[in-house]
Each structure stands twice: as structure tokens, then as C-alpha cells.
Coordinates of C-alpha atoms in Angstrom, one line a residue:
E17 CA -6.5 -14.5 -1.6
H18 CA -7.6 -16.8 -5.2
K19 CA -12.0 -15.8 -3.7
A20 CA -11.2 -11.7 -3.3
S21 CA -9.7 -12.0 -6.6
N22 CA -12.5 -13.4 -8.6
L23 CA -14.9 -11.6 -6.5
L24 CA -13.3 -8.4 -7.3
C25 CA -13.0 -9.7 -11.0
D26 CA -16.1 -10.4 -11.4
Y27 CA -17.8 -7.5 -10.0
L28 CA -16.0 -5.5 -11.8
S29 CA -16.5 -6.8 -14.8
S30 CA -20.7 -6.9 -14.6
K31 CA -20.4 -3.2 -14.6
G32 CA -18.4 -3.4 -18.4
F33 CA -15.1 -2.6 -17.1
G34 CA -11.7 -4.6 -19.1
I35 CA -10.1 -7.0 -16.8
E36 CA -7.2 -8.5 -17.8
R37 CA -6.4 -10.3 -15.3
Q38 CA -3.1 -12.7 -13.8
A39 CA -1.8 -9.2 -14.6
G40 CA 1.8 -9.8 -15.0
G41 CA 2.0 -13.4 -14.6
L42 CA 0.4 -13.5 -11.3
D43 CA -2.1 -15.5 -10.7
T44 CA -4.3 -13.1 -8.6
A45 CA -3.0 -9.9 -9.9
F46 CA -4.9 -7.5 -12.2
V47 CA -5.8 -4.5 -13.1
A48 CA -9.7 -2.6 -14.1
T49 CA -9.5 -0.1 -17.3
H50 CA -11.8 3.3 -18.3
A51 CA -11.0 5.4 -20.5
S52 CA -12.9 8.1 -20.4
S53 CA -16.1 8.6 -23.3
V54 CA -14.6 11.6 -24.6
G55 CA -10.9 10.0 -24.8
A56 CA -8.1 8.5 -23.4
D57 CA -5.0 11.0 -24.1
G58 CA -5.1 12.6 -20.6
L59 CA -4.1 12.3 -17.0
C60 CA -4.0 7.7 -16.2
I61 CA -4.7 7.5 -12.2
G62 CA -3.9 4.9 -10.6
F63 CA -5.8 2.8 -7.2
C64 CA -4.6 -0.2 -5.4
S65 CA -6.6 -2.4 -3.6
E66 CA -5.0 -5.7 -1.3
Y67 CA -7.0 -8.6 -0.3
D68 CA -3.9 -11.5 0.5
A69 CA -5.1 -12.3 4.8
L70 CA -2.4 -13.1 7.6
P71 CA -1.9 -16.9 8.4
D72 CA -3.7 -17.9 11.8
I73 CA -5.0 -13.6 12.2
G74 CA -7.1 -13.0 9.7
H75 CA -7.5 -9.5 7.8
G76 CA -5.1 -8.4 10.8
C77 CA -3.7 -5.7 8.0
G78 CA -7.2 -4.2 7.1
H79 CA -6.9 -5.8 3.5
N80 CA -10.0 -6.3 2.6
L81 CA -11.2 -2.6 3.5
I82 CA -8.1 -2.4 1.6
A83 CA -10.0 -3.8 -1.7
I84 CA -13.5 -2.4 -1.3
S85 CA -11.7 1.7 -1.1
G86 CA -10.1 0.4 -4.3
V87 CA -12.9 -0.1 -6.1
A88 CA -14.3 2.0 -4.8
M89 CA -12.5 5.3 -5.5
F90 CA -11.8 3.7 -9.1
L91 CA -15.6 4.1 -9.9
A92 CA -16.1 6.9 -8.2
I93 CA -13.4 8.7 -11.3
A94 CA -14.6 6.4 -14.0
R95 CA -18.0 8.2 -13.3
V96 CA -16.4 11.6 -12.9
M97 CA -14.8 11.3 -16.1
D98 CA -17.8 10.7 -17.9
V99 CA -19.4 13.2 -16.8
C100 CA -17.1 15.8 -16.5
R101 CA -16.3 14.5 -20.1
V102 CA -12.5 15.3 -19.2
P103 CA -10.4 12.8 -21.1
G104 CA -7.8 10.6 -18.7
T105 CA -7.9 6.4 -18.1
V106 CA -8.4 5.2 -14.2
R107 CA -7.3 1.8 -14.1
L108 CA -7.8 -0.5 -10.2
F109 CA -4.3 -2.5 -9.8
G110 CA -5.5 -6.0 -8.0
T111 CA -2.4 -5.9 -6.2
P112 CA -2.0 -9.5 -4.6
A113 CA 0.4 -11.1 -1.5
E114 CA 2.0 -8.0 -0.3
E115 CA 2.4 -9.3 3.3
A116 CA 4.1 -12.5 1.5
V117 CA 6.5 -11.3 -1.3
G118 CA 5.5 -8.3 -2.8
G119 CA 3.2 -8.1 -4.9
K120 CA 3.4 -4.1 -6.2
I121 CA 7.2 -4.5 -6.3
K122 CA 6.6 -8.4 -8.9
M123 CA 3.8 -6.2 -11.0
L124 CA 6.3 -2.9 -10.9
D125 CA 9.0 -5.0 -12.8
K126 CA 7.0 -6.5 -15.4
G127 CA 5.9 -3.0 -16.6
V128 CA 2.4 -3.4 -15.0
F129 CA 1.7 0.2 -13.9
D130 CA 3.6 2.0 -16.8
G131 CA 1.9 4.6 -17.8
A132 CA -0.1 5.7 -14.8
D133 CA 0.4 9.8 -14.3
L134 CA -1.1 9.1 -10.5
L135 CA -0.9 6.2 -7.9
M136 CA -3.2 5.9 -4.9
M137 CA -4.5 4.1 -2.7
L138 CA -5.7 3.4 1.3
H139 CA -5.1 1.7 4.3
P140 CA -6.1 1.8 8.0
A141 CA -4.0 1.8 11.3
P142 CA -4.5 2.9 14.9
G143 CA -4.9 6.7 13.5
Y144 CA -4.2 8.8 9.9
S145 CA -1.9 10.3 7.6
G146 CA -0.5 11.2 5.2
A147 CA 2.9 11.6 5.3
W148 CA 3.4 8.1 6.1
H149 CA 7.1 7.6 5.8
S150 CA 6.8 3.7 5.6
Q151 CA 10.3 2.1 6.8
C152 CA 12.4 -0.6 4.3
C153 CA 12.3 -4.0 5.2
L154 CA 14.9 -6.7 3.6
E155 CA 13.7 -10.8 4.0
M156 CA 16.3 -13.6 4.7
A157 CA 15.7 -16.8 5.1
V158 CA 19.1 -18.4 6.4
E159 CA 20.0 -21.8 6.3
Y160 CA 22.4 -23.2 8.3
F161 CA 23.9 -27.3 7.3
G162 CA 25.8 -29.1 10.3
K163 CA 25.8 -33.0 10.7
A164 CA 23.4 -35.2 12.8
S165 CA 24.5 -37.5 15.2
H166 CA 23.5 -39.4 18.3
A167 CA 22.8 -36.4 21.0
A168 CA 23.5 -39.6 24.2
M169 CA 26.1 -41.7 22.1
A170 CA 28.5 -39.7 19.8
P171 CA 27.7 -35.5 20.5
W172 CA 31.4 -34.9 19.5
D173 CA 31.0 -36.1 16.3
G174 CA 27.6 -34.2 14.5
V175 CA 27.5 -30.8 13.9
N176 CA 24.8 -28.9 15.6
A177 CA 23.5 -26.6 12.8
G178 CA 20.1 -26.0 15.6
S179 CA 22.7 -24.3 17.9
A180 CA 24.0 -21.9 15.1
A181 CA 20.8 -20.6 14.3
V182 CA 20.7 -19.6 18.3
I183 CA 23.8 -18.2 18.7
A184 CA 22.9 -16.2 15.3
L185 CA 19.3 -15.1 17.2
Q186 CA 21.5 -14.3 20.6
I187 CA 24.6 -12.1 18.0
L188 CA 21.5 -10.3 16.5
G189 CA 20.0 -9.1 20.5
V190 CA 23.0 -8.9 22.0
M191 CA 23.5 -5.9 18.6
R192 CA 20.3 -3.9 19.0
E193 CA 21.6 -1.9 21.2
Q194 CA 24.3 -0.3 18.5
L195 CA 21.7 0.0 16.3
K196 CA 19.5 3.4 15.0
P197 CA 16.4 4.5 16.7
D198 CA 14.1 3.8 13.4
W199 CA 16.2 0.1 12.8
R200 CA 14.8 -3.3 13.3
T201 CA 15.5 -6.5 13.2
H202 CA 13.4 -9.3 14.1
G203 CA 13.0 -13.0 13.4
I204 CA 12.5 -17.0 13.6
I205 CA 13.0 -20.2 14.1
T206 CA 11.3 -22.1 11.5
H207 CA 13.2 -25.1 12.3
G208 CA 16.2 -26.7 14.3
G209 CA 15.4 -29.9 14.4
S210 CA 13.3 -33.2 15.0
A211 CA 14.1 -34.8 18.0
P212 CA 15.6 -34.1 20.4
N213 CA 18.0 -36.4 20.8
V214 CA 19.6 -35.8 17.5
I215 CA 21.6 -33.5 17.1
P216 CA 20.8 -31.5 14.3
A217 CA 21.5 -31.3 10.5
Y218 CA 19.2 -28.8 9.2
S219 CA 17.9 -25.6 11.1
R220 CA 16.7 -22.2 8.9
I221 CA 15.5 -19.3 9.9
E222 CA 13.7 -16.6 8.4
Y223 CA 14.8 -12.7 9.1
T224 CA 13.1 -9.8 8.3
V225 CA 15.8 -6.3 8.8
R226 CA 14.0 -2.6 8.3
T227 CA 15.3 0.5 8.5
G228 CA 14.2 4.4 8.0
W229 CA 16.3 5.4 5.1
E230 CA 17.3 3.5 2.4
S231 CA 20.8 4.4 1.8
D232 CA 20.6 2.7 6.0
L233 CA 19.4 -0.6 4.1
E234 CA 22.7 -1.7 3.1
T235 CA 24.6 -0.9 6.6
L236 CA 22.4 -3.0 8.5
R237 CA 22.0 -5.3 6.1
E238 CA 25.5 -6.0 6.1
R239 CA 26.0 -6.1 10.0
V240 CA 23.4 -8.6 9.6
L241 CA 24.9 -10.9 7.1
R242 CA 28.2 -10.4 9.3
A243 CA 25.7 -12.0 12.2
F244 CA 24.8 -14.9 10.8
S245 CA 28.2 -15.8 9.3
A246 CA 29.8 -15.5 13.1
A247 CA 27.3 -18.7 13.9
A248 CA 28.3 -20.9 10.9
L249 CA 32.2 -20.2 12.1
A250 CA 31.9 -20.5 15.7
T251 CA 28.9 -24.0 14.9
G252 CA 31.2 -25.1 12.1
C253 CA 28.0 -25.2 9.8
T254 CA 28.1 -24.1 6.0
H255 CA 25.0 -21.5 6.0
K256 CA 23.3 -20.9 2.6
V257 CA 21.1 -16.9 2.2
T258 CA 18.1 -16.6 0.6
E259 CA 17.3 -12.8 0.6
E260 CA 13.8 -13.1 -0.5
F261 CA 12.3 -9.5 -1.1
A262 CA 13.7 -5.6 0.2
Y263 CA 10.6 -3.1 0.3
L264 CA 11.3 0.7 0.1
D265 CA 10.5 3.6 2.1
N266 CA 7.4 5.5 1.3
Q267 CA 7.6 8.6 0.6
D268 CA 4.5 10.3 -0.1
N269 CA 3.5 13.9 -2.7
P270 CA 2.9 16.6 0.1
V271 CA 0.8 18.4 -1.7
L272 CA -1.9 15.9 -1.5
G273 CA -0.9 14.5 1.3
S274 CA -1.5 17.8 3.1
M275 CA -5.0 17.8 1.5
Y276 CA -5.6 14.6 3.0
E277 CA -5.1 15.4 6.5
E278 CA -6.8 18.4 6.1
L279 CA -10.4 16.4 5.1
M280 CA -9.5 13.9 7.9
R281 CA -8.6 16.1 10.6
K282 CA -11.6 18.2 9.7
R283 CA -13.2 15.4 10.4
Y284 CA -12.2 13.1 13.4
N285 CA -11.1 17.3 15.0
V286 CA -7.1 15.0 16.3
P287 CA -3.6 16.0 14.4
P288 CA -1.6 13.3 12.2
A289 CA -0.8 10.1 13.8
S290 CA 3.0 9.6 14.1
N291 CA 5.9 7.1 13.8
V292 CA 3.4 5.0 12.5
G293 CA 6.0 2.5 12.0
G294 CA 5.3 -1.0 9.6
S295 CA 6.1 -1.9 5.9
T296 CA 4.7 -1.3 2.7
D297 CA 5.7 -2.4 -1.0
F298 CA 3.8 0.8 -2.1
G299 CA 7.0 2.4 -1.1
N300 CA 8.7 1.1 -4.2
L301 CA 6.4 2.4 -6.1
S302 CA 6.2 6.2 -4.5
K303 CA 10.1 6.1 -5.8
R304 CA 9.0 5.8 -9.5
F305 CA 5.8 7.3 -9.5
I306 CA 3.7 10.7 -7.9
S307 CA 1.9 8.6 -4.8
L308 CA -0.6 9.1 -2.2
H309 CA -0.6 5.9 0.4
G310 CA -3.3 7.2 2.8
M311 CA -3.1 6.1 6.4
F312 CA -6.8 5.6 8.1
D313 CA -8.0 5.0 11.7
L314 CA -9.9 2.1 11.4
A315 CA -12.2 2.0 14.3
G316 CA -10.8 4.9 16.7
T317 CA -9.1 2.0 19.5
G318 CA -5.0 2.0 18.7
V319 CA -5.4 -1.0 18.1
P320 CA -2.3 -1.8 15.8
N321 CA -2.6 -3.5 12.7
H322 CA -1.4 -7.3 12.8
T323 CA -3.3 -8.3 16.2
V324 CA -6.9 -10.3 16.6
E325 CA -8.1 -6.7 18.6
F326 CA -7.5 -4.9 15.3
T327 CA -8.5 -8.4 12.9
R328 CA -11.7 -8.1 15.2
D329 CA -12.2 -4.4 14.1
A330 CA -11.8 -4.4 10.4
R331 CA -14.8 -6.3 10.6
T332 CA -17.3 -3.5 12.3
E333 CA -19.6 -1.4 11.1
E334 CA -17.9 1.1 12.3
A335 CA -14.5 0.6 10.3
H336 CA -16.9 0.3 6.9
K337 CA -18.5 4.1 7.5
R338 CA -14.3 4.8 8.3
T339 CA -12.9 3.1 4.8
I340 CA -15.4 5.1 2.7
F341 CA -15.3 8.5 4.0
A342 CA -11.1 7.6 2.7
A343 CA -12.5 6.9 0.0
K344 CA -14.2 9.8 -1.1
S345 CA -11.6 12.2 0.0
T346 CA -9.6 10.4 -1.7
A347 CA -11.1 10.1 -4.4
L348 CA -12.4 14.4 -4.0
I349 CA -8.0 14.9 -4.6
A350 CA -7.9 12.5 -7.2
G351 CA -11.1 14.6 -9.2
R352 CA -9.1 17.3 -8.5
C353 CA -5.8 16.5 -10.3
L354 CA -8.7 15.3 -13.5
V355 CA -10.3 18.2 -13.8
D356 CA -7.8 20.7 -13.0
A357 CA -5.3 21.3 -14.8
D358 CA -4.1 24.4 -13.8
F359 CA -3.8 22.4 -10.6
W360 CA -2.5 19.6 -11.8
N361 CA 0.0 21.3 -14.5
R362 CA 1.2 23.2 -11.5
K363 CA 2.3 20.6 -8.8
R364 CA 3.9 18.9 -12.0
D365 CA 6.1 21.7 -12.4
S366 CA 7.1 23.0 -9.9
G367 CA 9.2 19.8 -9.2
L368 CA 6.7 18.1 -6.9
R369 CA 6.0 15.2 -9.4
R370 CA 8.4 12.5 -8.4
T371 CA 10.8 10.8 -11.1
R372 CA 10.4 8.2 -13.0
V373 CA 13.1 5.9 -13.1
A374 CA 14.4 6.9 -16.7
T375 CA 17.0 4.9 -19.3
N376 CA 18.7 5.6 -22.4
T377 CA 18.0 10.1 -21.4
P378 CA 19.3 11.2 -25.5
P379 CA 21.5 13.8 -24.6
G380 CA 21.1 17.6 -23.4
S381 CA 17.5 17.0 -22.0
S382 CA 16.9 15.5 -18.2
P383 CA 15.5 12.3 -17.2
S384 CA 13.7 14.7 -13.8
Q385 CA 11.6 16.6 -17.2
P386 CA 7.5 15.8 -17.1
S387 CA 6.3 13.6 -20.0
P388 CA 3.2 15.4 -21.3
T389 CA -0.5 14.4 -19.8
G390 CA -3.0 16.1 -22.4
I391 CA -4.9 17.6 -20.1
S392 CA -6.2 20.8 -22.6
S393 CA -7.2 23.6 -20.8
E394 CA -9.7 24.1 -23.8
M395 CA -12.8 22.2 -21.8
P396 CA -16.5 21.9 -22.0
P397 CA -19.2 24.4 -20.0
E398 CA -19.5 20.3 -17.7
T399 CA -15.3 20.5 -16.2
L400 CA -15.4 23.6 -15.7
K401 CA -18.9 23.6 -13.4
C402 CA -17.2 20.4 -11.8
I403 CA -13.8 22.3 -11.3
G404 CA -15.6 24.4 -9.5
M405 CA -17.3 22.1 -7.6
L406 CA -14.6 21.1 -6.4
K407 CA -12.7 23.6 -5.5
V408 CA -15.5 24.5 -3.2
L409 CA -15.8 21.4 -1.5
H410 CA -12.0 20.7 -0.6
G411 CA -12.9 23.9 1.9
I412 CA -15.8 22.1 3.7
V413 CA -16.1 21.1 6.5
L414 CA -17.2 17.2 5.7
S415 CA -19.6 16.4 8.7
F416 CA -22.3 14.3 7.2
P417 CA -23.9 11.2 7.8
F418 CA -22.6 8.1 5.8
E419 CA -25.1 6.4 4.6
M420 CA -25.1 4.4 1.3
G421 CA -27.4 6.3 -1.7
Q422 CA -27.3 9.1 0.4
V423 CA -27.6 12.8 -1.6
F424 CA -25.2 15.1 0.0
E425 CA -27.0 18.5 -2.1
E426 CA -27.7 20.5 0.9
K427 CA -23.7 22.0 1.1
T428 CA -23.7 22.7 -3.5
N429 CA -27.3 23.4 -4.1
G430 CA -27.6 19.8 -5.7
G431 CA -23.8 19.9 -7.2
K432 CA -22.7 17.3 -10.0
L433 CA -19.9 15.7 -8.2
L434 CA -20.5 16.1 -5.1
K435 CA -23.6 13.4 -6.1
L436 CA -20.9 11.2 -7.9
V437 CA -17.9 11.9 -5.4
Y438 CA -20.1 11.7 -2.0
S439 CA -22.8 9.5 -2.8
Q440 CA -22.9 7.1 -5.6
I441 CA -18.8 6.6 -5.0
V442 CA -19.7 2.8 -3.2
P443 CA -22.8 1.6 -4.6
V444 CA -25.1 -0.5 -2.1
D445 CA -24.7 -3.8 -4.5
I446 CA -21.3 -3.3 -3.6
R447 CA -21.4 -3.5 -0.1
M448 CA -23.8 -6.8 0.2
V449 CA -21.0 -8.8 -2.1
L450 CA -17.5 -7.2 -0.3
V451 CA -18.4 -7.0 2.6
S452 CA -17.7 -11.3 2.8
L453 CA -14.0 -10.1 3.0
A454 CA -13.8 -8.6 6.3
S455 CA -15.8 -11.7 7.5
R456 CA -13.2 -14.9 6.9

């Protein structure tokens, strides 16, 4: 992760973008920013890159591709802002430790995302979706404290912390019969003792609790905590529970999600995936901002995430081609929001814009009332031309070759935005630089 963060920052810095390293106090977090050449008083669009990997498996969740996609979308929108002369700001958020401690949650708490109007990211999966409703996820560490004794000479003098851990998992295993279909509990014993002839004085469990909806999380949490307490009571141990972080369920903006699925469906001619499962710290962002967490099919093989086969597929050229297509499609949607004031304002005013958490709301005002975006209907001719191209492009079946640098002029008679978003989105050199992320 340190290597990937430095690689991304160095590349973006070499292209003249402003970089804030160690954003939010996290060593490997960063924010790259570009303000339009005609001013920053417009939409602030943010993209997220992830780049952490899984122990032993490597990039079994394809975060190498998420890193590339975030950079691609950032470059595209930065270029569109300048060429179309649209005021606004685009940011790339480098978000660490999604698999471990929820880097986005820590960055959110530190105010790193403040000021963003729209947040977007992409993620590889066994299929595509613009309406991924992820599971809430709560991580716990449970420690049992007993008393050591010789397992043969005086086992009756011991208090077996190892048994407490085993009993806890047995209780939870039996409890699964009564769990709702979208609830999950799973965990491992990370320490159960040091020697077979010693009654363990200490044990530790790492445990995960998941629910489909935030409202169910507390209910399942209480049941799991009672199971941990029961195991301590049964064995005479004391215990301590540390709740490490909670991912909330992701909820994509339905309008942006349907636009994304339309582009995916036209390309792959298959319906979107359902019941993909899993959790993400991006879900916490979706509660505060208009957002889209687009899922794209990694390689068409149906292989699930967090497997060695997924790691293998994430290295392939096919996976990179699919990543770039998803990045182009998402950049097109972001570009529509950016340059088409009527489109964005209709979505905002119709109530589809997510309400940000408001504090100290003045009397008589509504916390759901959107703040001004700074988008003006008085746009230069270049912007109006880009709007027309966007509307045309959105209805086109996007069946084009994927070679880098290819200029796809035939659909728009050399249209400017088509070249920007659909051919110059990721220059050749960044693919060469970032390919190392896929072969970790």
C-alpha cells in the first residue's frame, strides 16, 4: 500500500496536479485536486482509488484495478473541465485500508470529503451493477482471560480461555439457524493457547457481523455479544470485546446507477448481477453524499472475490480492458452531471440528491434543502457543444475497440468530448506505470 500510494502521488504530481499526502492523518491516504481553468465555483466531483491488498492472496479484490480506474476518471473530468470551460473542481481520493480498518470512514470523520457534491468509484466483481446494496459490516475482537494450569497434573486449577473461544463459536454456529437470509456471522480463533499440556489462560477471536440494512445491525450485534458473554460465564473466564469499525450498507443514487447499468448492458448484453454480497466503507459515504459505487465484471468468468483465481484474473489484459471501459462509462456520467446544469439541478431538486448530515440547522430551514452548486445556465459555446455530445453519446451502443490512444470519431464526427472521455482517458504511460500494481 505504501508503494502504491507513492506511485500514484508521484505520477499525478508529475502531471501538475496538486497533491495532499497523508490526508486525514493516514500515512497512505492522499487527495489530488484540479480546479477548472475558468474557476472552481461549480460542482465538486470526487473519485476514489483503493490500493490495499489481502494477506497471502494479494489483489484478490482487484484493488489494483480500482486504483487505475480512479486515476482514469480523474484525468478525464479534469480535461473535460478545461476544454469545455466548465467551472468546478475534481478530486481523486486515495483511500487506504478498505480491507482492514475502513480508511474512508477515518477520512470521513476527519472531514477529508467535505465539499464534495458527487462521489464515485468502481469495483470489479463477478458481474456488473449500478445498484449494489452492500451489507453492513461490524468487526469485533474478543479476548478471554482465564488461568493457566498443567493440563495433566492439575487441570481443575485452571480456567480454560481456549474452551471459552470454542464455546462462543459453537453458540454462534447454532444461532445461524435463526438468522435472517441477509445476515451473516463469521470469524476465526487467532489465539487458542500456546502448548497442548497447558490450560490456556488467554484466547482471542476475530469476528465479523453483517446485515443487509443498518437498522438490523444493532439487533444482531446484541445477540452476538450475548453469545460471547455466555461463553465467558460457562467457563469462568472474563472477557473483553473491542468493536473495531462498522461499514454501513451502500446505496447508489438510482438515477446515476441506472445510467451506468444501461451502458454496461449495451456493452455486454447481459443483465446486471444481483446478490453480489460483501461490504465496503464506501457505504458510509453513500449516507452523506450523492454517490455511485459501480460494479463491473472482472473477466466474465464468474469467479468470486477474495480467491486466488480472482487475483489471477485481476492481472490479465482482459481485466484491464474491462476496467477502462467501466472508467469511460462512469466518466461519461460524471461529465453529464458536470456540464449539463439542467440535468444536475433536476436530479438535485427532485430529491434524489442524498441529504448530508446537518448540524445546527437554522430554525425554519430544512436539512434536506440542497445548497447552491454554483452551476450557471450562462455557459460558453464550448460547454453547450459538449452537452449536446453527451446527450448523443449516452444513447449510443458503445461497441468500440479498446486499444489505448484509439480515437473514436465515427460516432460524433470528430466530437471533442468523445475524444476526451473515450480515448484520452488513460494515457499509455500511466498503464505502463500502474501495471505493477496488478502483478504484486
